[in-house]
Coordinates of C-alpha atoms in Angstrom, one line a residue:
M10 CA 34.2 -3.8 34.0
G11 CA 30.8 -5.4 34.7
R12 CA 29.2 -2.0 35.1
S13 CA 30.6 -0.9 31.7
K14 CA 29.2 -4.0 30.0
R15 CA 25.7 -3.4 31.6
K16 CA 25.8 0.2 30.4
T17 CA 26.8 -0.9 26.8
S18 CA 24.0 -3.5 26.9
R19 CA 21.4 -0.9 28.0
N20 CA 22.6 1.5 25.2
T21 CA 22.3 -1.2 22.6
A22 CA 18.8 -2.2 23.7
A23 CA 17.8 1.5 23.8
A24 CA 19.1 2.0 20.2
A25 CA 17.3 -1.2 19.0
A26 CA 14.1 0.1 20.6
A27 CA 14.5 3.4 18.9
V28 CA 15.0 1.8 15.6
A29 CA 12.0 -0.5 16.2
V30 CA 9.6 2.4 16.8
L31 CA 10.5 4.2 13.5
P32 CA 7.4 4.3 11.4
I33 CA 7.5 2.5 8.1
S34 CA 6.4 5.7 6.4
E35 CA 9.9 7.2 6.9
L36 CA 11.5 4.5 4.8
P37 CA 12.5 5.6 1.3
D38 CA 10.0 5.0 -1.4
H39 CA 12.2 2.4 -3.2
I40 CA 12.5 0.4 0.0
I41 CA 8.7 0.4 0.5
S42 CA 8.3 -0.5 -3.2
D43 CA 10.7 -3.5 -2.7
I44 CA 8.7 -4.7 0.4
L45 CA 5.3 -4.4 -1.3
S46 CA 6.4 -6.1 -4.4
R47 CA 7.2 -9.3 -2.4
L48 CA 3.7 -9.6 -1.0
P49 CA 0.8 -11.7 -2.5
L50 CA -1.8 -9.8 -4.4
N51 CA -4.4 -9.7 -1.7
S52 CA -1.8 -8.2 0.7
I53 CA -0.7 -5.6 -1.9
F54 CA -4.3 -4.4 -2.3
A55 CA -4.8 -4.2 1.4
C56 CA -1.7 -2.0 1.6
K57 CA -3.0 0.2 -1.2
R58 CA -5.8 1.2 1.1
V59 CA -3.5 2.2 4.0
C60 CA -2.6 5.6 2.6
K61 CA -2.3 7.6 -0.6
V62 CA 1.5 7.3 -0.6
W63 CA 1.5 3.5 -0.7
R64 CA -1.3 3.6 -3.4
D65 CA 0.8 5.9 -5.6
I66 CA 3.9 3.7 -5.1
T67 CA 2.0 0.7 -6.6
L68 CA 1.2 2.8 -9.7
E69 CA 4.9 3.6 -10.4
P70 CA 6.7 1.8 -13.3
Y71 CA 9.5 0.9 -10.8
F72 CA 7.1 -1.1 -8.6
A73 CA 5.4 -2.7 -11.6
K74 CA 8.8 -4.0 -12.8
L75 CA 9.8 -5.4 -9.4
H76 CA 6.4 -7.1 -9.0
L77 CA 6.5 -8.6 -12.4
S78 CA 9.9 -10.2 -11.7
R79 CA 8.6 -11.8 -8.5
S80 CA 4.9 -12.6 -9.2
P81 CA 4.0 -16.2 -9.9
L82 CA 2.0 -17.4 -12.9
S83 CA -1.7 -17.2 -12.2
F84 CA -4.9 -18.8 -13.3
I85 CA -7.2 -15.9 -14.5
S86 CA -10.9 -16.3 -15.3
Y87 CA -13.7 -13.8 -16.0
R88 CA -17.3 -14.0 -14.7
N89 CA -19.8 -11.9 -16.6
G90 CA -22.3 -10.7 -14.0
N91 CA -24.6 -9.1 -16.5
N92 CA -27.1 -11.8 -17.6
N93 CA -30.1 -9.6 -18.2
G94 CA -29.3 -8.7 -21.8
D95 CA -28.7 -5.1 -21.0
N96 CA -25.8 -3.5 -22.9
D97 CA -25.7 -0.5 -20.6
I98 CA -22.1 -0.1 -19.3
N99 CA -23.5 1.7 -16.2
S100 CA -25.4 -1.4 -15.1
S101 CA -25.0 -2.4 -11.5
S102 CA -24.2 -6.1 -12.3
Q103 CA -21.0 -7.3 -10.6
S104 CA -18.8 -8.7 -13.3
H105 CA -15.4 -9.6 -12.0
F106 CA -12.1 -11.4 -12.6
E107 CA -10.9 -14.2 -10.5
I108 CA -7.2 -14.8 -10.0
L109 CA -5.6 -17.8 -8.4
Q110 CA -1.8 -17.5 -7.9
L111 CA 0.2 -20.7 -8.8
H112 CA 3.0 -20.7 -6.3
D113 CA 6.1 -22.9 -6.2
P114 CA 5.7 -25.2 -4.4
P115 CA 1.9 -25.2 -4.9
V116 CA -0.2 -24.3 -1.8
L117 CA -3.6 -24.5 -3.4
G118 CA -6.7 -25.4 -1.4
R119 CA -9.6 -23.9 0.5
H120 CA -7.2 -22.0 2.7
N121 CA -5.9 -20.1 -0.4
P122 CA -9.0 -18.7 -2.1
T123 CA -9.3 -17.2 -5.5
M124 CA -9.0 -13.4 -5.4
K125 CA -11.8 -11.4 -7.0
F126 CA -11.4 -8.1 -8.8
T127 CA -14.6 -6.3 -9.8
T128 CA -14.7 -4.4 -13.0
E129 CA -16.9 -1.8 -14.7
I130 CA -17.3 -4.0 -17.8
Y131 CA -20.9 -5.0 -18.0
F132 CA -21.6 -6.1 -21.5
P133 CA -23.3 -9.5 -21.8
H134 CA -21.8 -12.6 -23.3
L135 CA -18.2 -11.6 -22.9
Q136 CA -15.5 -14.2 -22.8
I137 CA -11.7 -14.2 -22.5
V138 CA -10.1 -14.7 -26.0
A139 CA -6.4 -13.9 -25.3
S140 CA -4.0 -12.3 -22.8
C141 CA -0.6 -10.7 -22.7
N142 CA 1.6 -9.5 -19.8
G143 CA -1.3 -9.7 -17.4
S144 CA -3.8 -7.7 -19.6
I145 CA -6.9 -9.5 -20.8
L146 CA -8.6 -9.4 -24.2
L147 CA -12.4 -9.9 -24.0
S148 CA -14.9 -10.2 -26.8
N149 CA -18.6 -10.7 -27.4
Y150 CA -19.3 -13.9 -29.3
L151 CA -23.0 -13.0 -30.0
S152 CA -21.8 -9.9 -31.9
N153 CA -19.5 -12.0 -34.1
Y154 CA -16.7 -10.8 -31.9
G155 CA -17.2 -7.2 -33.0
L156 CA -17.0 -5.9 -29.4
V157 CA -13.3 -6.2 -28.3
I158 CA -12.1 -4.9 -24.9
V159 CA -8.6 -4.8 -23.5
C160 CA -8.5 -4.6 -19.7
N161 CA -6.1 -4.9 -16.8
P162 CA -7.7 -6.4 -13.7
L163 CA -5.0 -5.1 -11.3
R164 CA -5.3 -1.5 -12.5
A165 CA -9.1 -1.5 -13.0
Q166 CA -8.6 -0.1 -16.5
H167 CA -10.3 -1.1 -19.7
L168 CA -10.3 0.1 -23.3
I169 CA -13.0 -0.6 -25.9
L170 CA -11.4 -1.0 -29.3
P171 CA -13.1 0.3 -32.5
E172 CA -15.5 -2.0 -34.1
P173 CA -13.8 -4.2 -36.8
P174 CA -14.9 -3.5 -40.4
N175 CA -17.4 -5.5 -42.4
L176 CA -19.0 -7.4 -39.5
A177 CA -22.2 -8.0 -41.5
V178 CA -20.4 -9.6 -44.4
K179 CA -18.6 -11.9 -42.0
K180 CA -21.6 -13.0 -40.1
Y181 CA -20.8 -16.7 -40.3
A182 CA -17.1 -16.3 -40.0
F183 CA -14.8 -18.3 -37.7
V184 CA -12.9 -15.8 -35.6
R185 CA -9.7 -16.1 -33.5
F186 CA -7.7 -13.4 -31.6
G187 CA -4.1 -13.0 -30.8
F188 CA -2.6 -10.5 -28.4
G189 CA 1.1 -9.6 -28.2
Y190 CA 3.7 -7.1 -27.2
T191 CA 6.9 -6.0 -28.9
P192 CA 9.5 -4.4 -26.5
A193 CA 11.4 -2.8 -29.3
T194 CA 8.6 -0.3 -29.9
D195 CA 6.8 -0.8 -26.6
Q196 CA 3.6 -1.6 -28.4
Y197 CA 0.7 -3.9 -27.8
K198 CA -1.0 -5.4 -30.9
V199 CA -4.3 -7.3 -31.3
L200 CA -4.6 -9.7 -34.2
R201 CA -8.0 -10.8 -35.5
L202 CA -8.1 -13.8 -37.9
I203 CA -11.3 -14.4 -39.8
I204 CA -12.1 -17.5 -42.0
T205 CA -15.0 -17.0 -44.4
G206 CA -16.4 -18.3 -47.6
K207 CA -16.2 -21.4 -49.7
P208 CA -13.5 -22.0 -50.8
R209 CA -12.2 -20.7 -47.5
R210 CA -10.1 -17.7 -47.2
L211 CA -8.2 -16.2 -44.3
D212 CA -8.5 -12.5 -43.6
I213 CA -6.2 -10.7 -41.1
E214 CA -7.0 -7.5 -39.3
I215 CA -4.6 -5.9 -36.8
Y216 CA -4.9 -3.0 -34.3
T217 CA -2.0 -1.3 -32.5
I218 CA -3.1 0.2 -29.1
G219 CA -2.3 3.9 -28.8
I220 CA -1.3 4.1 -32.5
D221 CA -4.1 3.0 -34.8
D222 CA -7.5 4.8 -35.0
E223 CA -9.1 1.7 -36.7
W224 CA -8.3 -1.8 -37.6
R225 CA -5.9 -2.4 -40.4
S226 CA -6.5 -5.1 -42.9
I227 CA -3.5 -7.2 -44.0
G228 CA -5.8 -8.7 -46.7
D229 CA -6.4 -12.2 -47.9
T230 CA -3.4 -14.2 -46.7
V231 CA -3.4 -16.9 -49.4
Q232 CA 0.1 -18.2 -48.4
L233 CA -1.3 -19.6 -45.1
P234 CA -3.7 -22.5 -44.5
S235 CA -7.3 -21.3 -43.9
G236 CA -8.9 -24.1 -42.0
F237 CA -10.2 -24.4 -38.4
I238 CA -7.4 -23.0 -36.2
S239 CA -6.4 -23.4 -32.6
K240 CA -6.1 -20.9 -29.8
I241 CA -3.4 -18.4 -30.6
I242 CA -0.3 -18.5 -28.4
F243 CA 2.2 -15.7 -27.7
L244 CA 5.9 -16.4 -27.2
N245 CA 9.2 -14.5 -28.1
G246 CA 7.3 -11.6 -29.8
V247 CA 5.5 -14.1 -32.1
L248 CA 1.9 -15.4 -32.2
H249 CA 1.5 -19.1 -33.0
W250 CA -1.4 -21.3 -33.9
L251 CA -2.3 -24.7 -35.4
D252 CA -4.4 -25.3 -38.5
F253 CA -6.4 -28.5 -37.9
E254 CA -6.8 -29.1 -41.6
F255 CA -3.0 -29.0 -42.1
P256 CA -1.9 -30.5 -38.8
R257 CA 1.8 -30.8 -39.6
V258 CA 2.8 -27.2 -39.2
I259 CA 2.7 -24.3 -36.7
C260 CA 1.7 -21.0 -38.3
Y261 CA 3.1 -17.8 -36.8
F262 CA 2.9 -14.0 -37.0
D263 CA 5.8 -11.8 -36.0
I264 CA 4.0 -8.8 -34.4
E265 CA 7.0 -6.4 -34.8
K266 CA 7.7 -7.1 -38.5
E267 CA 4.1 -8.0 -39.2
Q268 CA 5.2 -11.1 -41.2
F269 CA 3.8 -14.6 -41.4
G270 CA 5.5 -17.9 -41.6
S271 CA 5.3 -21.6 -40.5
F272 CA 7.5 -24.5 -39.3
P273 CA 6.9 -28.2 -39.0
L274 CA 5.6 -30.2 -36.1
P275 CA 7.2 -33.5 -34.9
F276 CA 6.5 -36.2 -37.5
Q277 CA 5.8 -38.7 -34.8
L278 CA 2.5 -37.1 -33.8
E279 CA -0.4 -39.6 -33.7
N280 CA -3.5 -37.5 -33.3
S281 CA -5.1 -35.0 -35.6
V282 CA -6.5 -32.9 -32.7
L283 CA -3.5 -31.3 -30.9
H284 CA -3.1 -28.6 -28.3
L285 CA -0.5 -25.9 -28.5
G286 CA 0.8 -23.9 -25.5
V287 CA 3.9 -22.5 -23.7
L288 CA 5.6 -24.0 -20.7
H289 CA 8.8 -22.6 -19.1
N290 CA 9.3 -20.4 -22.3
W291 CA 9.1 -23.5 -24.5
L292 CA 6.5 -24.3 -27.1
Y293 CA 4.7 -27.5 -26.4
I294 CA 2.3 -29.8 -28.2
I295 CA -0.1 -32.1 -26.4
D296 CA -0.8 -35.2 -28.4
G297 CA -3.4 -37.2 -26.4
R298 CA -1.5 -37.6 -23.1
K299 CA 1.9 -37.1 -24.6
C300 CA 3.8 -33.8 -24.3
W301 CA 6.3 -32.7 -27.0
M302 CA 8.5 -29.6 -26.4
M303 CA 10.6 -27.5 -28.7
K304 CA 13.7 -27.0 -26.5
D305 CA 15.5 -24.6 -29.0
Y306 CA 12.9 -22.1 -30.4
G307 CA 12.7 -22.3 -34.2
D308 CA 14.9 -25.4 -34.5
I309 CA 12.6 -28.1 -35.8
G310 CA 15.1 -30.8 -34.8
S311 CA 14.8 -29.8 -31.1
W312 CA 11.3 -31.3 -30.6
I313 CA 11.5 -33.8 -27.7
L314 CA 9.0 -36.1 -26.2
E315 CA 9.2 -34.7 -22.7
W316 CA 6.7 -36.9 -20.8
V317 CA 3.7 -39.3 -21.1
I318 CA 0.8 -39.6 -18.7
E319 CA -0.1 -43.2 -18.1
P320 CA -3.5 -44.3 -19.4
C321 CA -4.5 -45.6 -16.0
A322 CA -5.0 -42.0 -14.8
H323 CA -8.7 -42.2 -16.0
T324 CA -10.0 -40.2 -13.0
F325 CA -8.6 -37.1 -14.6
K326 CA -11.1 -36.4 -17.3
G327 CA -10.8 -33.9 -20.2
H328 CA -7.9 -32.4 -22.1
V329 CA -4.7 -31.8 -20.2
N330 CA -3.2 -28.3 -20.2
P331 CA 0.3 -27.9 -18.6
L332 CA 0.6 -24.6 -16.7
K333 CA 3.9 -24.3 -15.0
M334 CA 7.1 -26.2 -14.4
L335 CA 8.1 -26.2 -10.7
K336 CA 11.7 -26.0 -9.5
D337 CA 11.9 -29.7 -8.8
G338 CA 10.8 -30.6 -12.3
T339 CA 7.1 -31.3 -11.3
V340 CA 4.6 -30.0 -13.8
L341 CA 1.5 -28.1 -12.6
M342 CA -1.3 -28.8 -14.9
M343 CA -5.0 -28.4 -15.4
F344 CA -7.6 -30.9 -16.8
K345 CA -10.6 -29.2 -18.5
N346 CA -13.8 -31.1 -18.9
S347 CA -17.3 -29.9 -20.1
S348 CA -19.9 -29.5 -17.4
P349 CA -23.7 -30.1 -17.5
R350 CA -24.0 -26.4 -16.6
K351 CA -24.4 -24.3 -19.7
N352 CA -21.3 -22.6 -21.0
A353 CA -19.3 -23.9 -18.1
T354 CA -16.0 -25.8 -17.9
E355 CA -15.0 -27.9 -14.9
T356 CA -11.3 -27.7 -14.1
T357 CA -9.1 -30.0 -12.0
L358 CA -5.7 -28.7 -10.9
A359 CA -3.0 -31.4 -10.5
S360 CA 0.7 -32.0 -10.3
Y361 CA 2.6 -34.6 -12.4
N362 CA 6.2 -35.8 -11.7
P363 CA 7.7 -37.0 -15.0
Q364 CA 10.4 -39.0 -13.0
T365 CA 8.1 -40.9 -10.7
R366 CA 5.1 -40.7 -13.1
V367 CA 2.9 -39.7 -10.1
L368 CA -0.2 -37.6 -11.0
K369 CA -2.2 -36.2 -8.1
K370 CA -4.8 -33.5 -7.4
I371 CA -3.5 -30.5 -5.6
K372 CA -6.9 -28.7 -5.1
D373 CA -9.7 -30.0 -3.0
R374 CA -12.3 -29.5 -5.7
G375 CA -12.7 -28.3 -9.2
N376 CA -13.9 -24.9 -10.2
L377 CA -16.8 -24.1 -12.6
L378 CA -15.5 -21.4 -14.9
L379 CA -17.9 -19.6 -17.1
G380 CA -16.5 -19.0 -20.5
D381 CA -12.7 -19.4 -21.0
S382 CA -9.7 -18.9 -18.8
V383 CA -6.0 -18.1 -19.2
T384 CA -2.8 -18.5 -17.4
D385 CA -0.7 -15.4 -17.2
V386 CA 1.4 -13.3 -14.7
P387 CA -0.8 -10.5 -13.3
C388 CA 1.0 -7.2 -14.0
F389 CA 0.7 -3.5 -12.9
F390 CA 1.9 -2.4 -16.3
S391 CA -1.0 -1.7 -18.6
P392 CA -1.5 -1.3 -22.4
M393 CA -3.7 1.7 -21.6
D394 CA -0.6 3.6 -20.5
A395 CA 0.1 4.0 -24.2
L396 CA -2.9 6.3 -24.5
K397 CA -1.5 8.9 -22.1

């Protein structure tokens, strides 16, 4: 009996050893895709360099879908390496994106450095103006935002859009961009809002990637306010913004129907300068250090005062920007403050617990970010796929 048990044990060990030495390359592609999609971005890009098969797997739509369902929200910034005024796209300047993944729970610090992705985009004076599904919209502010580029850092792809019409006429215009996606038609659309003239008027131009050959003008939109507007936010297939001359409404544009509308803000708001954003798929309004959320999208009665940061938190300077709600209810947020360095913004990442009202830094030091930055989920899907 003892000999039989020892023989069985040896057979089991031999079988286990045989399984252990099977190369990972013999696994089915969908298993490898599942494994790779669970890795952090820096590990995925290391695996892409292992072999052509693994590289090709990361380019498949199945992998992109898996990765998108598991990838955390990230902090994305763009550093324009071309500072010599040269417009040559073949310049050797090292422009790059920086991506910091915001895990739950947060593990930010010196041991978790920002990942860098070099790019072949070398035009000067570019800045991030919008993002959607991990793809970034860049524009050149010195050209009156006439140069517009869509790019995907993970895929190392970029597309230069046609120059918008009548740039000379709109030399002193105030310009804002929106960038959105409609799953019904699998289309990405770029919205360009231009405020010109006295009395002011609001002109709207739109470009559908892979469909339009040039920008389409929606015309003078007289039914909407035409004052100074906020950054444009995308949620539920709709682009949203605030008009600071009419601070009691949120204006919106349905990108599938290409229709405009508006709905009221909470009547209890105290400040005229507000900040609009999205947190946990809810619209929010930052009113000083107060955060209001619309818990039922489109229902103006669902605005709720979610939390208030105590005034004693004076060490956190600048305007507060909630980024992500963690599983325990803690809010990951960023404080943005102007820096003495030209065209730079100092950021401080922090966490805030609305129950205990504890606000604390979660990164050892702030970052100096040239131009603007966005929070989005990096994605291996790309709008440029529509051109194939």
